[in-house]
XYZ file of C-alpha atoms in Angstrom:
713
model
C -13.895 83.924 49.504
C -11.843 84.131 46.614
C -12.666 85.902 42.948
C -13.754 83.284 40.111
C -13.531 83.769 36.128
C -14.900 81.186 34.608
C -19.173 82.238 34.087
C -21.976 80.143 35.845
C -22.688 78.851 32.655
C -18.466 77.937 32.506
C -19.168 75.660 35.273
C -21.966 74.398 34.501
C -20.325 72.789 31.313
C -17.428 71.996 33.002
C -20.080 70.329 35.933
C -21.838 68.483 33.414
C -18.681 66.756 31.550
C -17.911 65.840 34.679
C -21.068 64.107 35.115
C -21.497 62.134 32.126
C -17.838 61.265 32.576
C -18.580 59.597 35.944
C -22.241 58.447 34.669
C -20.102 55.676 32.354
C -18.069 55.704 34.653
C -20.113 54.231 36.529
C -21.747 52.495 34.056
C -18.944 50.683 32.787
C -17.857 49.731 36.130
C -22.174 48.054 36.936
C -22.325 46.170 33.560
C -18.906 44.636 33.903
C -19.631 42.422 35.886
C -22.253 41.801 38.452
C -20.112 40.920 41.906
C -20.556 43.018 45.543
C -17.179 45.438 44.456
C -19.311 46.302 40.869
C -21.852 47.503 42.513
C -20.913 49.408 45.381
C -18.266 51.070 43.134
C -21.041 51.857 40.485
C -22.903 53.171 43.186
C -20.262 56.109 44.577
C -19.835 57.191 40.549
C -23.131 57.493 40.794
C -23.965 59.675 43.058
C -20.773 61.979 42.450
C -22.729 62.035 39.051
C -25.922 63.211 40.447
C -24.169 65.316 42.478
C -21.586 67.013 39.933
C -25.092 67.003 37.476
C -27.398 68.490 40.440
C -24.361 71.271 40.989
C -24.445 72.274 37.284
C -28.035 72.881 37.519
C -27.488 74.547 40.955
C -24.830 76.908 39.374
C -27.332 78.754 36.718
C -30.412 78.255 38.662
C -32.004 82.099 39.119
C -35.216 81.140 41.858
C -34.884 78.923 44.484
C -38.500 76.908 43.528
C -35.706 75.653 40.791
C -33.281 75.473 42.888
C -34.591 73.699 45.493
C -34.455 70.147 44.067
C -30.586 70.766 43.097
C -30.070 71.621 47.142
C -31.499 68.637 48.056
C -29.728 66.112 45.666
C -26.544 67.970 46.493
C -27.350 66.784 50.303
C -28.341 63.929 50.412
C -25.540 62.878 47.942
C -23.015 64.952 49.752
C -24.001 63.663 53.877
C -24.872 59.833 52.235
C -21.118 59.925 50.581
C -18.617 58.926 53.578
C -20.842 55.819 54.430
C -20.702 54.522 50.960
C -17.188 55.316 50.501
C -16.801 53.120 54.159
C -18.456 50.476 52.521
C -16.469 50.289 49.099
C -13.385 50.092 50.683
C -14.482 47.402 52.613
C -15.540 45.764 49.499
C -12.619 45.838 47.424
C -9.650 45.499 50.410
C -11.717 42.627 51.748
C -13.100 43.681 54.952
C -11.980 40.416 55.957
C -8.605 40.893 56.181
C -9.433 42.678 59.010
C -12.886 41.642 60.354
C -14.288 38.502 61.492
C -17.264 37.393 60.052
C -19.660 38.766 63.064
C -17.677 42.825 62.780
C -18.152 42.677 59.185
C -21.763 42.476 59.119
C -22.385 45.355 62.178
C -20.237 47.367 59.929
C -22.096 46.918 57.108
C -25.661 47.622 58.451
C -23.448 50.457 60.455
C -23.134 52.330 57.438
C -26.189 51.042 56.038
C -27.871 53.110 58.801
C -25.932 55.968 58.805
C -26.851 55.794 55.084
C -30.050 55.695 54.713
C -30.149 57.835 58.049
C -29.820 61.839 56.116
C -32.394 60.618 53.399
C -35.116 59.948 55.401
C -35.393 62.261 57.442
C -34.822 64.654 55.010
C -37.310 63.005 52.926
C -40.215 63.160 56.519
C -38.867 67.017 56.705
C -40.119 67.303 52.502
C -43.032 65.863 52.799
C -44.219 67.371 55.936
C -42.592 69.862 56.960
C -40.625 69.798 60.086
C -37.621 71.204 59.163
C -35.677 69.154 60.963
C -32.566 68.145 58.870
C -34.204 70.859 55.392
C -35.005 73.817 56.226
C -35.699 74.850 52.976
C -33.933 77.802 50.849
C -33.908 81.516 52.306
C -36.247 83.980 51.244
C -33.380 86.510 50.149
C -31.975 84.273 48.228
C -31.255 85.523 44.501
C -30.094 82.581 42.777
C -26.645 80.193 41.440
C -24.342 78.705 44.410
C -24.728 78.090 47.666
C -23.547 76.744 50.657
C -25.391 74.324 52.708
C -25.608 76.452 55.672
C -27.972 78.318 53.358
C -31.087 75.456 53.553
C -29.699 72.611 56.560
C -30.592 74.643 59.562
C -32.554 72.017 61.509
C -32.067 70.918 64.931
C -30.818 67.585 63.864
C -28.755 69.316 62.008
C -25.045 68.251 64.189
C -25.912 64.674 64.736
C -26.747 63.772 61.136
C -23.435 65.193 60.230
C -21.458 63.742 63.024
C -23.824 60.119 62.683
C -23.405 60.114 58.423
C -19.924 62.119 57.983
C -17.847 63.063 60.930
C -18.585 59.490 62.281
C -18.285 57.082 59.032
C -15.372 59.467 57.569
C -13.613 58.211 61.014
C -14.430 54.297 60.465
C -13.080 54.886 56.881
C -9.491 56.292 57.803
C -8.993 54.447 60.127
C -9.950 51.267 58.693
C -7.828 52.031 56.101
C -4.957 53.176 57.821
C -5.330 50.153 59.944
C -5.036 48.064 56.133
C -2.161 50.435 55.085
C -0.122 48.394 58.385
C -0.882 45.143 57.730
C -0.057 45.403 54.072
C 2.304 41.994 53.846
C -1.193 40.603 53.783
C -2.570 42.594 51.111
C -2.213 41.185 47.367
C -0.448 43.557 44.931
C -3.456 44.449 43.457
C -5.222 45.624 46.618
C -1.909 47.728 47.871
C -2.389 50.080 44.994
C -5.621 50.040 45.720
C -5.319 50.170 49.672
C -3.063 53.572 48.745
C -5.182 55.699 45.980
C -8.622 55.537 48.866
C -6.313 56.477 51.731
C -4.629 59.530 49.609
C -8.275 60.684 48.720
C -9.122 60.462 52.317
C -6.685 62.611 53.297
C -6.828 64.902 49.874
C -10.767 65.357 50.982
C -9.774 66.751 54.331
C -7.979 69.445 52.567
C -9.917 70.580 50.554
C -12.961 71.090 53.244
C -9.718 72.540 55.445
C -8.380 74.829 52.381
C -12.907 75.377 51.255
C -13.991 78.671 53.219
C -11.235 80.263 51.438
C -12.521 78.963 48.593
C -14.900 79.547 45.399
C -17.612 77.118 47.248
C -18.545 76.475 42.986
C -14.338 76.389 42.012
C -13.735 73.811 45.693
C -17.090 72.016 44.682
C -15.547 71.158 41.270
C -12.620 70.761 42.305
C -13.705 67.812 44.452
C -15.727 67.411 41.666
C -12.587 66.628 39.996
C -10.631 64.804 42.628
C -12.552 62.545 43.461
C -12.985 61.042 39.481
C -9.177 60.637 39.349
C -8.458 59.058 42.359
C -12.430 56.084 42.262
C -10.745 56.185 38.616
C -8.279 54.510 38.807
C -8.847 52.914 41.903
C -11.782 51.332 39.485
C -8.958 51.003 36.902
C -6.587 48.996 39.215
C -9.337 46.676 40.281
C -10.945 46.125 36.948
C -7.666 44.410 35.590
C -7.189 42.819 38.463
C -10.789 41.079 37.959
C -12.503 39.438 35.533
C -15.262 41.345 33.039
C -18.169 38.986 31.714
C -16.821 36.547 29.161
C -20.376 34.657 28.272
C -19.410 36.158 24.485
C -17.452 36.262 21.530
C -14.684 38.643 22.254
C -15.656 41.048 18.988
C -19.731 40.958 20.184
C -18.239 42.075 24.024
C -15.888 44.811 22.514
C -18.716 45.971 20.374
C -21.290 45.994 23.038
C -18.454 48.285 25.431
C -17.379 50.369 22.925
C -21.496 51.696 22.365
C -21.970 51.407 26.297
C -19.153 54.029 26.363
C -20.154 56.118 23.049
C -23.270 56.289 23.706
C -23.291 57.923 26.461
C -20.725 60.327 26.006
C -22.458 61.723 22.450
C -25.496 61.883 23.525
C -24.262 63.706 26.500
C -22.096 65.991 24.747
C -23.847 67.433 21.911
C -26.902 67.863 24.174
C -24.423 69.688 26.969
C -22.816 71.409 24.377
C -26.277 72.393 22.380
C -27.165 73.989 26.136
C -23.752 75.691 26.330
C -24.388 77.093 22.466
C -28.095 77.844 24.387
C -27.521 79.807 26.571
C -24.576 81.998 25.262
C -26.577 82.553 22.782
C -29.837 83.325 24.687
C -27.385 85.699 27.385
C -25.635 87.935 24.058
C -22.896 86.607 25.189
C -19.374 86.547 22.845
C -17.650 83.373 23.261
C -13.453 85.047 24.575
C -10.424 82.743 25.483
C -12.101 81.179 28.729
C -14.919 79.969 26.853
C -13.320 78.728 24.061
C -10.250 76.917 26.725
C -13.472 75.973 28.822
C -14.709 74.293 25.562
C -11.829 72.003 24.418
C -10.869 71.603 27.684
C -14.872 69.782 27.960
C -13.717 68.550 24.145
C -10.693 66.453 25.828
C -12.183 66.046 28.996
C -14.801 63.463 26.628
C -12.169 62.106 24.427
C -10.138 61.242 27.642
C -13.071 58.786 29.550
C -14.007 58.047 26.522
C -10.184 56.494 25.605
C -9.190 55.748 28.861
C -12.577 53.212 29.219
C -11.841 51.635 25.272
C -8.491 51.343 26.588
C -9.695 49.162 29.618
C -12.833 47.620 27.691
C -9.568 46.162 25.218
C -7.072 45.856 28.050
C -9.642 43.669 29.973
C -10.643 41.083 26.856
C -7.130 40.643 26.345
C -5.079 41.068 29.575
C -5.610 36.102 29.749
C -3.439 37.076 26.355
C -0.431 37.621 29.241
C -1.207 34.862 31.728
C -1.528 32.928 28.045
C 1.466 34.077 27.255
C 2.954 33.158 31.460
C 2.016 29.608 29.926
C 4.380 30.282 27.036
C 6.940 30.631 28.871
C 6.424 28.181 31.975
C 6.237 25.888 28.883
C 9.741 26.759 27.878
C 11.118 26.846 31.375
C 9.411 23.321 31.291
C 6.919 24.048 34.144
C 4.427 21.244 32.989
C 2.222 21.525 35.959
C 0.784 25.407 35.446
C -1.879 26.017 35.111
C -4.118 29.055 33.219
C -7.300 29.835 35.374
C -9.956 29.814 32.528
C -12.760 32.261 32.653
C -15.735 32.449 30.422
C -16.574 30.608 27.258
C -15.068 33.296 24.795
C -12.506 32.041 21.554
C -9.395 33.194 24.517
C -11.415 31.200 27.207
C -11.023 28.070 24.510
C -7.541 28.992 23.999
C -7.123 28.504 27.185
C -8.928 25.589 28.000
C -6.799 24.056 24.675
C -3.571 25.153 26.258
C -4.958 24.268 29.536
C -5.209 20.328 28.168
C -1.831 20.783 26.118
C 0.236 21.742 29.237
C -1.566 18.576 30.451
C -0.717 16.229 27.812
C 2.638 17.447 27.426
C 3.516 16.871 31.503
C 1.224 13.625 31.192
C 3.931 12.747 28.468
C 6.693 13.728 30.025
C 6.174 12.390 33.608
C 5.128 9.035 30.932
C 8.752 9.313 29.452
C 10.330 10.318 32.749
C 8.739 6.684 33.925
C 10.407 5.127 31.576
C 13.503 6.738 30.720
C 13.252 5.603 35.050
C 12.003 2.079 33.927
C 14.903 1.984 31.018
C 18.007 2.632 32.682
C 16.790 0.219 35.452
C 16.508 -2.386 33.346
C 19.518 -1.497 32.024
C 21.402 -1.168 35.095
C 19.730 -4.825 35.708
C 20.292 -6.155 32.569
C 23.908 -5.226 33.430
C 24.880 -6.721 36.523
C 22.934 -9.462 35.086
C 25.095 -9.766 32.489
C 28.214 -9.631 35.012
C 27.110 -11.516 37.250
C 26.481 -14.160 34.139
C 29.959 -13.181 33.163
C 31.521 -14.681 36.450
C 29.671 -17.798 36.811
C 30.569 -18.192 33.372
C 34.608 -17.631 34.515
C 33.802 -19.444 37.670
C 31.615 -23.321 35.204
C 34.991 -22.530 32.393
C 37.967 -22.796 35.280
C 36.425 -25.671 37.419
C 37.385 -29.582 36.463
C 35.302 -30.837 39.732
C 31.606 -31.447 39.421
C 31.372 -31.531 43.388
C 32.596 -27.927 43.400
C 31.433 -26.378 40.229
C 28.030 -27.269 41.946
C 28.792 -25.640 45.119
C 30.817 -22.760 44.437
C 28.087 -21.906 41.460
C 25.230 -21.752 44.752
C 26.873 -19.418 46.281
C 27.657 -17.397 43.979
C 23.873 -17.236 42.704
C 22.973 -15.817 45.872
C 25.829 -14.046 46.574
C 25.583 -12.062 43.117
C 21.294 -11.606 42.855
C 20.866 -11.510 46.921
C 19.161 -14.919 47.144
C 17.901 -16.933 50.422
C 18.552 -20.145 49.048
C 20.044 -21.596 46.168
C 20.222 -25.366 45.496
C 21.509 -27.536 42.825
C 19.587 -31.132 41.962
C 20.630 -34.108 39.834
C 19.555 -36.481 38.676
C 20.014 -40.187 39.451
C 20.087 -42.578 36.564
C 17.096 -44.155 35.975
C 16.001 -39.940 36.129
C 12.833 -40.769 38.482
C 14.780 -39.344 42.041
C 16.506 -35.332 42.374
C 18.717 -35.654 44.226
C 19.690 -32.220 46.453
C 24.574 -32.159 45.179
C 24.843 -28.570 46.517
C 23.330 -25.946 48.500
C 24.027 -21.775 49.739
C 22.035 -21.204 52.800
C 22.357 -23.228 56.710
C 18.908 -24.953 55.430
C 20.403 -26.205 53.061
C 23.570 -27.349 53.888
C 21.019 -29.461 57.236
C 18.905 -31.078 54.308
C 22.161 -31.721 52.368
C 23.200 -33.706 55.270
C 20.470 -35.589 55.418
C 20.214 -36.597 52.089
C 17.168 -34.058 50.289
C 15.927 -35.711 47.389
C 12.623 -35.206 45.335
C 10.994 -37.595 42.716
C 10.071 -36.445 39.658
C 7.066 -35.266 38.501
C 5.595 -35.462 42.535
C 7.108 -32.983 44.552
C 6.521 -29.310 44.647
C 8.065 -27.259 41.602
C 11.180 -29.014 41.729
C 9.945 -32.712 39.957
C 7.593 -30.746 37.929
C 10.973 -28.566 36.255
C 12.705 -32.117 35.719
C 9.303 -34.121 34.051
C 8.885 -31.422 32.028
C 11.876 -29.954 31.034
C 10.836 -26.195 31.348
C 11.283 -23.556 34.216
C 8.330 -23.668 37.192
C 7.816 -20.265 39.618
C 5.931 -20.668 42.809
C 4.902 -17.043 44.792
C 2.515 -16.752 47.848
C 0.503 -13.930 46.443
C -1.545 -13.471 43.341
C -4.457 -16.266 42.005
C -1.755 -18.875 42.032
C -0.199 -18.266 45.804
C 1.520 -21.119 47.361
C 2.074 -21.838 50.345
C 6.021 -22.941 51.486
C 5.943 -24.969 53.760
C 9.866 -26.311 54.199
C 10.644 -26.270 58.445
C 14.523 -26.032 56.774
C 13.416 -22.384 54.970
C 11.323 -20.948 56.927
C 11.140 -17.724 55.248
C 11.211 -18.326 51.369
C 8.164 -16.701 50.143
C 9.323 -16.933 46.605
C 10.902 -19.743 44.058
C 11.859 -21.042 40.960
C 12.892 -23.733 39.288
C 14.485 -24.676 36.642
C 15.839 -27.896 34.658
C 19.410 -28.525 34.150
C 19.663 -29.570 30.001
C 22.210 -31.512 27.863
C 20.891 -32.159 24.571
C 17.171 -32.326 25.099
C 17.907 -34.167 28.656
C 17.554 -33.471 31.618
C 20.700 -34.041 33.913
C 18.999 -31.599 36.853
C 17.419 -29.135 38.347
C 18.794 -25.535 39.608
C 16.679 -23.781 42.486
C 16.662 -21.051 43.796
C 14.369 -19.497 46.717
C 13.429 -15.802 48.173
C 11.889 -13.933 50.912
C 10.294 -11.753 48.870
C 6.843 -12.249 47.757
C 7.329 -11.230 43.739
C 10.790 -12.436 43.393
C 10.427 -13.863 40.097
C 8.693 -12.255 36.797
C 8.865 -13.689 32.981
C 11.607 -11.783 32.543
C 14.298 -13.148 34.756
C 13.681 -16.680 33.054
C 15.206 -16.439 30.102
C 18.405 -15.013 32.082
C 18.940 -17.367 35.399
C 17.731 -20.314 31.833
C 20.691 -19.022 30.131
C 22.421 -19.780 33.115
C 20.868 -23.426 34.333
C 21.735 -24.639 30.586
C 25.401 -23.017 30.802
C 25.254 -25.179 34.629
C 25.071 -28.177 33.131
C 26.748 -28.165 30.020
C 29.643 -27.660 32.609
C 28.667 -30.185 35.061
C 29.071 -32.477 32.009
C 31.638 -31.538 29.898
C 33.075 -31.766 33.805
C 31.912 -34.949 34.281
C 32.776 -36.077 30.476
C 36.546 -35.081 31.332
C 37.258 -36.781 34.459
C 35.850 -39.930 32.734
C 38.090 -39.198 30.169
C 41.091 -39.351 32.888
C 39.827 -42.539 34.194
C 39.883 -43.799 30.625
C 43.225 -42.911 30.063
C 44.902 -43.699 33.765
C 43.528 -47.516 32.633
C 44.718 -47.062 29.348
C 48.210 -46.053 30.431
C 47.642 -48.543 33.130
C 47.641 -50.956 30.126
C 49.535 -49.924 28.185
C 52.765 -49.929 30.814
C 51.774 -53.779 31.741
C 52.043 -53.944 27.642
C 55.519 -52.321 27.614
C 57.274 -54.784 30.697
C 55.178 -57.562 28.400
C 56.680 -56.818 25.834
C 60.827 -55.861 26.439
C 60.276 -59.182 28.568
C 60.051 -60.737 25.933
C 62.492 -59.084 24.135
C 64.964 -59.034 27.134
C 64.685 -62.573 27.095
C 65.602 -62.961 23.382
C 68.748 -60.455 23.803
C 72.135 -59.879 26.095
C 70.998 -58.640 30.092
C 72.953 -56.003 28.985
C 76.408 -54.426 28.349
C 79.926 -53.537 29.817
C 81.901 -50.788 29.125
C 85.133 -50.346 29.636
C 88.737 -48.580 28.548
C 89.330 -51.524 26.754
C 85.985 -51.442 24.443
C 82.031 -52.770 24.955
C 80.738 -56.101 25.469
C 77.525 -57.999 27.107
C 77.402 -59.031 30.105
C 76.070 -62.763 31.645
C 74.002 -63.520 33.949
C 76.329 -63.715 37.037
C 78.312 -60.557 35.927
C 75.335 -58.708 35.651
C 74.445 -59.899 39.907
C 77.511 -59.770 40.622
C 77.941 -57.628 43.985
C 80.131 -54.180 43.798
C 81.430 -51.888 45.851
C 78.555 -49.364 47.158
C 79.630 -46.383 47.464
C 81.400 -46.256 44.274
C 78.775 -47.325 42.394
C 76.316 -45.527 40.986
C 72.222 -48.225 39.511
C 70.337 -45.521 37.683
C 66.777 -47.387 36.432
C 66.214 -46.914 32.882
C 61.847 -46.439 32.797
C 59.756 -46.490 29.401
C 56.065 -45.003 31.074
C 56.913 -45.535 34.198
C 57.968 -49.385 33.908
C 61.243 -50.386 34.765
C 62.919 -51.968 32.635
C 66.605 -51.890 33.264
C 69.547 -50.494 34.850
C 72.337 -47.936 33.777
C 74.806 -49.695 36.515
C 78.306 -47.295 37.277
C 81.775 -48.045 39.231
C 84.273 -45.552 39.673
C 87.680 -46.051 41.378
C 88.610 -42.908 42.807
C 85.928 -41.052 44.102
C 81.818 -41.744 44.770
C 79.378 -39.806 42.661
C 77.775 -37.011 43.301
C 74.078 -35.902 43.442
C 74.199 -33.295 40.679
C 76.607 -36.273 38.456
C 73.601 -38.599 39.649
C 70.798 -36.700 37.991
C 72.342 -36.679 34.721
C 72.537 -40.268 34.767
C 69.330 -40.537 35.811
C 68.461 -38.145 32.465
C 70.493 -39.665 30.161
C 68.502 -42.476 31.746
C 65.196 -41.367 30.287
C 67.420 -40.442 27.182
C 68.167 -44.263 26.528
C 64.455 -45.779 27.478
C 63.463 -43.808 24.594
C 66.215 -44.554 22.229
C 66.123 -48.604 23.281
C 62.497 -48.178 22.837
C 62.577 -46.334 19.331
C 65.205 -49.135 18.752
C 62.610 -52.386 19.757
C 60.439 -51.225 18.150
C 62.458 -50.877 14.727
C 63.382 -54.354 14.992
C 60.008 -55.082 15.617
C 59.312 -53.078 12.061
C 61.930 -54.401 10.370
C 61.678 -58.580 11.464
C 57.867 -57.671 10.608
C 58.232 -56.144 7.417
C 60.580 -59.168 6.346
C 58.739 -61.895 7.412
C 55.866 -60.269 5.161
C 58.045 -60.197 2.389
C 58.901 -64.165 3.659
C 55.196 -65.249 3.117
C 54.923 -62.395 -0.168
C 58.020 -65.186 -1.685
C 56.701 -67.759 -0.750
C 52.573 -67.311 -1.891
C 54.442 -65.775 -5.033
C 56.282 -69.389 -6.138
C 53.024 -71.270 -4.746
C 51.097 -69.774 -7.485
C 54.028 -70.809 -9.987
C 51.732 -73.687 -10.203
C 48.501 -75.816 -9.850
C 50.331 -79.239 -9.293
C 49.030 -80.588 -5.767
C 53.433 -83.042 -5.568
C 54.680 -78.885 -6.888
C 53.361 -77.124 -5.067
C 54.038 -78.873 -1.750
C 57.587 -79.106 -2.780
C 58.065 -76.270 -3.002
C 56.928 -75.214 0.351
C 58.710 -77.372 2.055
C 61.815 -76.157 0.225
C 60.939 -72.506 0.446
C 60.295 -73.403 4.000
C 63.242 -75.412 4.823
C 65.588 -72.699 3.539
C 64.461 -69.392 5.126
C 64.473 -71.307 8.429
C 67.370 -72.808 7.967
C 65.976 -76.472 9.016
C 67.448 -79.767 7.405
C 64.312 -80.953 7.338
C 60.501 -80.358 6.861
C 57.600 -82.938 6.199
C 54.299 -82.226 4.781
C 51.891 -84.932 6.060
C 48.380 -85.155 4.949
C 45.027 -86.619 6.193
C 41.623 -88.434 5.661
C 38.327 -86.896 6.876
C 38.366 -89.494 9.348
C 41.863 -89.230 10.831
C 40.855 -85.420 10.856
C 38.578 -86.612 13.529
C 40.649 -88.868 15.245
C 42.856 -86.466 15.667
C 40.835 -83.462 16.897
C 39.467 -86.747 19.122
């Protein structure tokens, strides 16, 4: 045994300050939260505290009677420590990681039995003086610290040590070792606790091995310090990873924790230092460097414990702020599903709840915004596609001049662009009573066209209804207004829309579109397809008017050509039949000359046409050679220009003749208006007529009403 430099009073002060620190830590752990882990950890600290307090009592005791209680407490806290430590370790680390429920209950029961076994036997020894374990202090005891062999000498000493010390220590060590092999299944907090507990078991074993070489008091104190430091670290890690009580406000909880920590430390320190001073004064000891150093160590230790516990209390209370900071970081990272675990009802918990609700609100708003963006994007794509399809249909409508071709192309394009099952176009008859199918895009529609499919306006299907009501109609086979489609030619139809073809507020037909989807048409589609229907109606009407205009123009051309032919015939009857050009000059042709045959090989006959009608010929003959095709083409062009020139000349002559006639009529009228005498008027009229038409004689007769009747009859 090594000598010691410290006096019994110094050891007593050290043991008691250590006990005070352990008691305060245990009290803080027990009050911090009401869980099994907290209870076991708190009782462990109190067991260490009781052991240190008893060691402090024993180290200065001088009588066997006064030393009996301390040695019993030291024995009981030492022998029952390993079962308690094993229970605490299993609880802190989560025994279910290694054991199932039945084994957990078995080990808990076994360790509990081993914990109470030495306590029970020792109480029996004290009550009945059986000396099974506790045999009492020897008669030669002269005070101070004493080893357990000096008072534990009963027949059950070894079995009890084996059952309550060595077996629990082995169970504890191998459980920790086994759990350390499965660190992947352990949380980071429990990994730290596991390492500390495993280190403590190894260190306790090492101290027990070295104890015989040390002063027994020193060895006991080192063991107590080691247990305090290691389990204080375990408690700190556990408490920082768990939640403290959140039933009251933070300020109240911090005030309570501060009082809980400082009150026992201040009161206990005062009592310890008071007792120390009293004994030093009683024994008349001088204060030396070692004594002063011990006092400083005690003060520093007390303050360290106080600061450590206060720091732990504040960190626990403010730990949720770190979670809130992580939540803010999650918010910045756009992780709106992040939620902070909420405990209790204090200010931080309230802030946590508000933050969670804000995150939920942002999450909901973000999802709503994403849905709206997706919807509007899809809607924009749909509208863009519809606009492109409408543009194609418009281009087709503007480029087609035949109604039948227009309708067939439109139904095919609508079905192709929008992916519809069937598209058909009905046109109304002249009486607006029957809608007749004119074009269809599906094979079933082709069958309907072949048999002349038609519907009565106002009484058959939504096509008839749309034609009568002049508004679009939609039919679906789902929903409250479900319609049963029964058309054998279009068996896959599940929804239909009919849109009237309106021109100047008059229905000229119906655009019928059918789909295999149950809800293919919505009210937003009506405007799109009605625009197509309106363009189709306008185009169909324009094409129809164009066709009618072409027919009218053709008829007018026929009439104009016939009029030109008759006019020219009348004109030619008054003119020469033609003209002959020779080197000797130009002279009119007689009928005999015109019809006289010429040699065909050297003659070229070119017709003179006007508005598609032949009004004459140009006949050319040469002596030397035949006419080439190029020359004949040139002659045809000349003949065309001749026809136009002749027509212009004819019109000019007619205009001149008409002007001359109007001038003559005007002159005659003026001469006649110069007098009011009947004879003079008649005489003037006859003279003007005779002069104008170069007549030899003019006769004017006046008749009575009776003679007029005879003439008329």
